[in-house]
Coordinates of C-alpha atoms in Angstrom, one line a residue:
M5 CA 0.0 0.1 -0.2
H6 CA 1.1 3.7 -0.3
I7 CA 0.3 4.3 3.2
F8 CA 3.8 3.0 4.4
K9 CA 5.7 5.0 1.7
D10 CA 3.7 8.3 2.5
I11 CA 4.8 7.6 6.4
C12 CA 8.2 7.1 5.1
I13 CA 8.4 10.2 3.2
V14 CA 6.8 12.2 6.1
V15 CA 9.5 11.2 8.4
I16 CA 12.4 11.6 6.0
S17 CA 11.2 15.4 5.2
I18 CA 10.9 16.0 9.0
L19 CA 14.4 14.8 9.4
V20 CA 15.3 17.1 6.5
A21 CA 13.6 20.0 8.3
I22 CA 15.4 19.3 11.7
L23 CA 18.5 18.8 9.9
M24 CA 18.1 22.1 8.0
V25 CA 17.8 24.1 11.5
H26 CA 20.9 22.5 12.7
V27 CA 23.1 23.5 9.9
G28 CA 21.7 27.0 9.3
F29 CA 20.2 26.1 6.0
V30 CA 17.9 29.3 6.0
D31 CA 20.9 31.6 5.9
S32 CA 22.4 29.9 3.2
I33 CA 18.9 30.4 1.3
L34 CA 18.9 34.1 2.4
T35 CA 22.4 34.3 0.8
V36 CA 21.6 32.9 -2.4
F37 CA 18.1 34.8 -2.9
E38 CA 19.5 37.9 -1.2
S39 CA 15.8 38.9 -0.2
P40 CA 13.6 37.2 2.5
L41 CA 10.6 38.1 0.0
V42 CA 12.1 36.0 -2.7
A43 CA 13.3 33.0 -0.3
S44 CA 9.6 33.0 0.9
F45 CA 8.3 32.8 -2.6
V46 CA 10.6 29.7 -3.7
A47 CA 9.8 28.2 -0.2
G48 CA 5.9 28.9 -0.8
I49 CA 6.4 26.6 -3.9
F50 CA 7.6 23.9 -1.9
F51 CA 5.2 24.3 0.9
T52 CA 2.3 22.4 -1.1
S53 CA 3.7 19.0 -1.3
L54 CA 4.1 16.1 0.9
L55 CA 7.8 15.5 0.6
T56 CA 8.9 19.2 1.1
I57 CA 6.2 20.8 3.2
S58 CA 8.5 20.3 6.4
P59 CA 11.6 22.0 5.3
A60 CA 9.7 24.7 3.4
S61 CA 7.9 25.2 6.8
I62 CA 11.2 25.6 8.7
V63 CA 12.4 28.1 6.3
L64 CA 9.1 30.1 6.1
A65 CA 9.0 30.2 10.1
E66 CA 12.7 31.4 10.2
L67 CA 12.0 34.0 7.6
G68 CA 9.2 35.2 9.5
T69 CA 11.8 36.1 12.4
R70 CA 13.5 38.3 10.3
G71 CA 11.2 40.1 8.1
A72 CA 7.6 41.5 8.0
P73 CA 5.2 38.6 8.7
L74 CA 2.5 39.9 6.5
E75 CA 5.0 40.1 3.2
I76 CA 6.6 37.0 4.1
A77 CA 3.1 35.2 4.1
F78 CA 2.1 37.2 1.0
F79 CA 5.0 36.1 -0.9
G80 CA 4.8 32.6 0.6
A81 CA 1.4 32.3 -0.7
L82 CA 2.0 33.4 -4.3
G83 CA 4.8 30.6 -4.4
A84 CA 2.4 28.1 -2.8
L85 CA -0.3 29.3 -5.6
I86 CA 2.2 28.3 -8.2
G87 CA 2.8 25.2 -6.6
D88 CA -1.0 24.2 -6.2
M89 CA -1.6 25.1 -9.7
L90 CA 1.1 22.8 -11.0
L91 CA -0.3 20.1 -8.5
F92 CA -3.9 20.8 -10.0
Y93 CA -2.7 20.3 -13.7
F94 CA -1.1 17.2 -12.9
V95 CA -3.8 15.7 -10.4
K96 CA -7.2 17.1 -11.6
D97 CA -7.6 14.9 -14.8
R98 CA -6.0 11.9 -13.3
I99 CA -7.9 11.4 -9.9
S100 CA -11.1 11.1 -11.6
A101 CA -9.6 8.1 -13.8
D102 CA -8.2 6.8 -11.0
I103 CA -11.1 6.6 -8.9
A104 CA -13.2 4.8 -11.6
A105 CA -10.5 2.5 -12.3
L106 CA -10.6 1.5 -8.6
L107 CA -14.4 1.2 -8.4
K108 CA -15.7 -2.2 -10.2
N109 CA -19.2 -2.7 -9.1
K110 CA -22.5 -0.7 -9.8
I111 CA -23.0 -0.1 -6.3
E112 CA -19.4 1.8 -6.1
H113 CA -20.3 3.5 -9.2
Y114 CA -23.4 5.1 -7.7
H115 CA -20.9 6.4 -5.1
L116 CA -18.8 8.0 -7.8
D117 CA -22.0 9.5 -9.5
Q118 CA -22.9 11.2 -6.0
M119 CA -19.4 12.5 -5.9
H120 CA -20.0 14.5 -9.0
S121 CA -23.7 15.7 -7.4
R122 CA -24.3 19.7 -6.8
Y123 CA -23.7 18.9 -3.0
A124 CA -20.3 17.5 -3.3
R125 CA -19.3 19.8 -6.0
W126 CA -19.7 22.5 -3.3
V127 CA -18.2 20.5 0.0
L128 CA -15.6 18.8 -1.5
P129 CA -13.7 22.3 -2.7
M130 CA -14.8 23.3 1.1
I131 CA -12.8 20.6 2.7
G132 CA -10.0 21.2 -0.1
A133 CA -9.9 24.8 0.9
F134 CA -9.5 23.8 4.5
I135 CA -6.8 21.2 3.8
I136 CA -4.7 24.0 1.8
A137 CA -4.8 26.1 4.9
S138 CA -3.8 23.6 7.3
P139 CA -0.3 22.1 7.9
L140 CA -1.3 19.0 5.6
P141 CA 0.1 18.7 2.0
D142 CA -1.9 20.5 -0.4
E143 CA -2.1 17.4 -2.4
L144 CA -5.3 16.0 -0.7
G145 CA -6.8 19.4 -1.0
I146 CA -6.1 19.6 -4.7
M147 CA -7.3 16.2 -5.3
L148 CA -10.7 16.8 -3.7
M149 CA -10.9 20.2 -5.7
G150 CA -10.2 18.2 -9.1
A151 CA -12.7 15.4 -8.1
A152 CA -15.3 17.9 -7.8
K153 CA -14.1 19.6 -11.3
M154 CA -13.4 22.8 -9.7
K155 CA -12.7 25.6 -12.2
T156 CA -9.3 27.3 -12.3
R157 CA -11.0 30.6 -11.9
Y158 CA -11.9 29.7 -8.4
L159 CA -9.2 27.7 -7.4
I160 CA -6.6 30.7 -7.7
P161 CA -8.1 32.9 -5.4
V162 CA -9.2 30.1 -3.1
S163 CA -5.5 28.5 -3.0
F164 CA -4.2 31.9 -2.6
V165 CA -6.2 33.0 0.4
M166 CA -5.9 29.6 2.0
N167 CA -2.0 29.3 1.6
F168 CA -1.7 33.0 3.0
I169 CA -3.5 31.7 6.2
G170 CA -1.5 28.5 6.4
V171 CA 2.0 30.6 5.9
L172 CA 0.5 32.9 8.6
L173 CA -0.3 30.1 11.0
V174 CA 3.5 28.7 10.5
L175 CA 4.7 31.8 11.2
A176 CA 2.7 32.4 14.1
V177 CA 3.9 28.9 15.2
G178 CA 7.7 29.4 14.5
E179 CA 7.4 32.6 16.6
I180 CA 6.1 30.8 19.8
A181 CA 8.7 28.1 19.1
I182 CA 11.4 30.7 19.1
R183 CA 10.0 32.4 22.3
H184 CA 10.0 29.2 24.2

């Protein structure tokens, strides 16, 4: 199953994030990009994926202590929007096909049809939006939005706002962690 692989990826990602803190990786990032805003944009791109969310969160939290948190969150959310759009285009059409391939009997096909009902088209994107704002990787939220056939013109503002909130939460937790 994929669950073991996903758990291993998350553990490796967390270990990489811890290592980044100990070796001063954020200082290196700032040297390369010369601007906390550019660094937050790049970290934002990586803030969306299961493999890179932990290291990106560490970079964003550290950047939040060095710059204006609202600016860091704004540019981080712009980067995350780019990451989400890439995920959306890769995932949106594939997810429905993957679900259909998994389902074999008519009862399960009925549930697939219900997933595309009017109710599901409203609820799935809402759940997806909350997942994007949460510390969970955006893939799951993007998959739900793709399954609901959410249009790109709606995804863009939802992704930006929810990632802005998510980055602000990371900055707040980072500030609390540094104080204690």
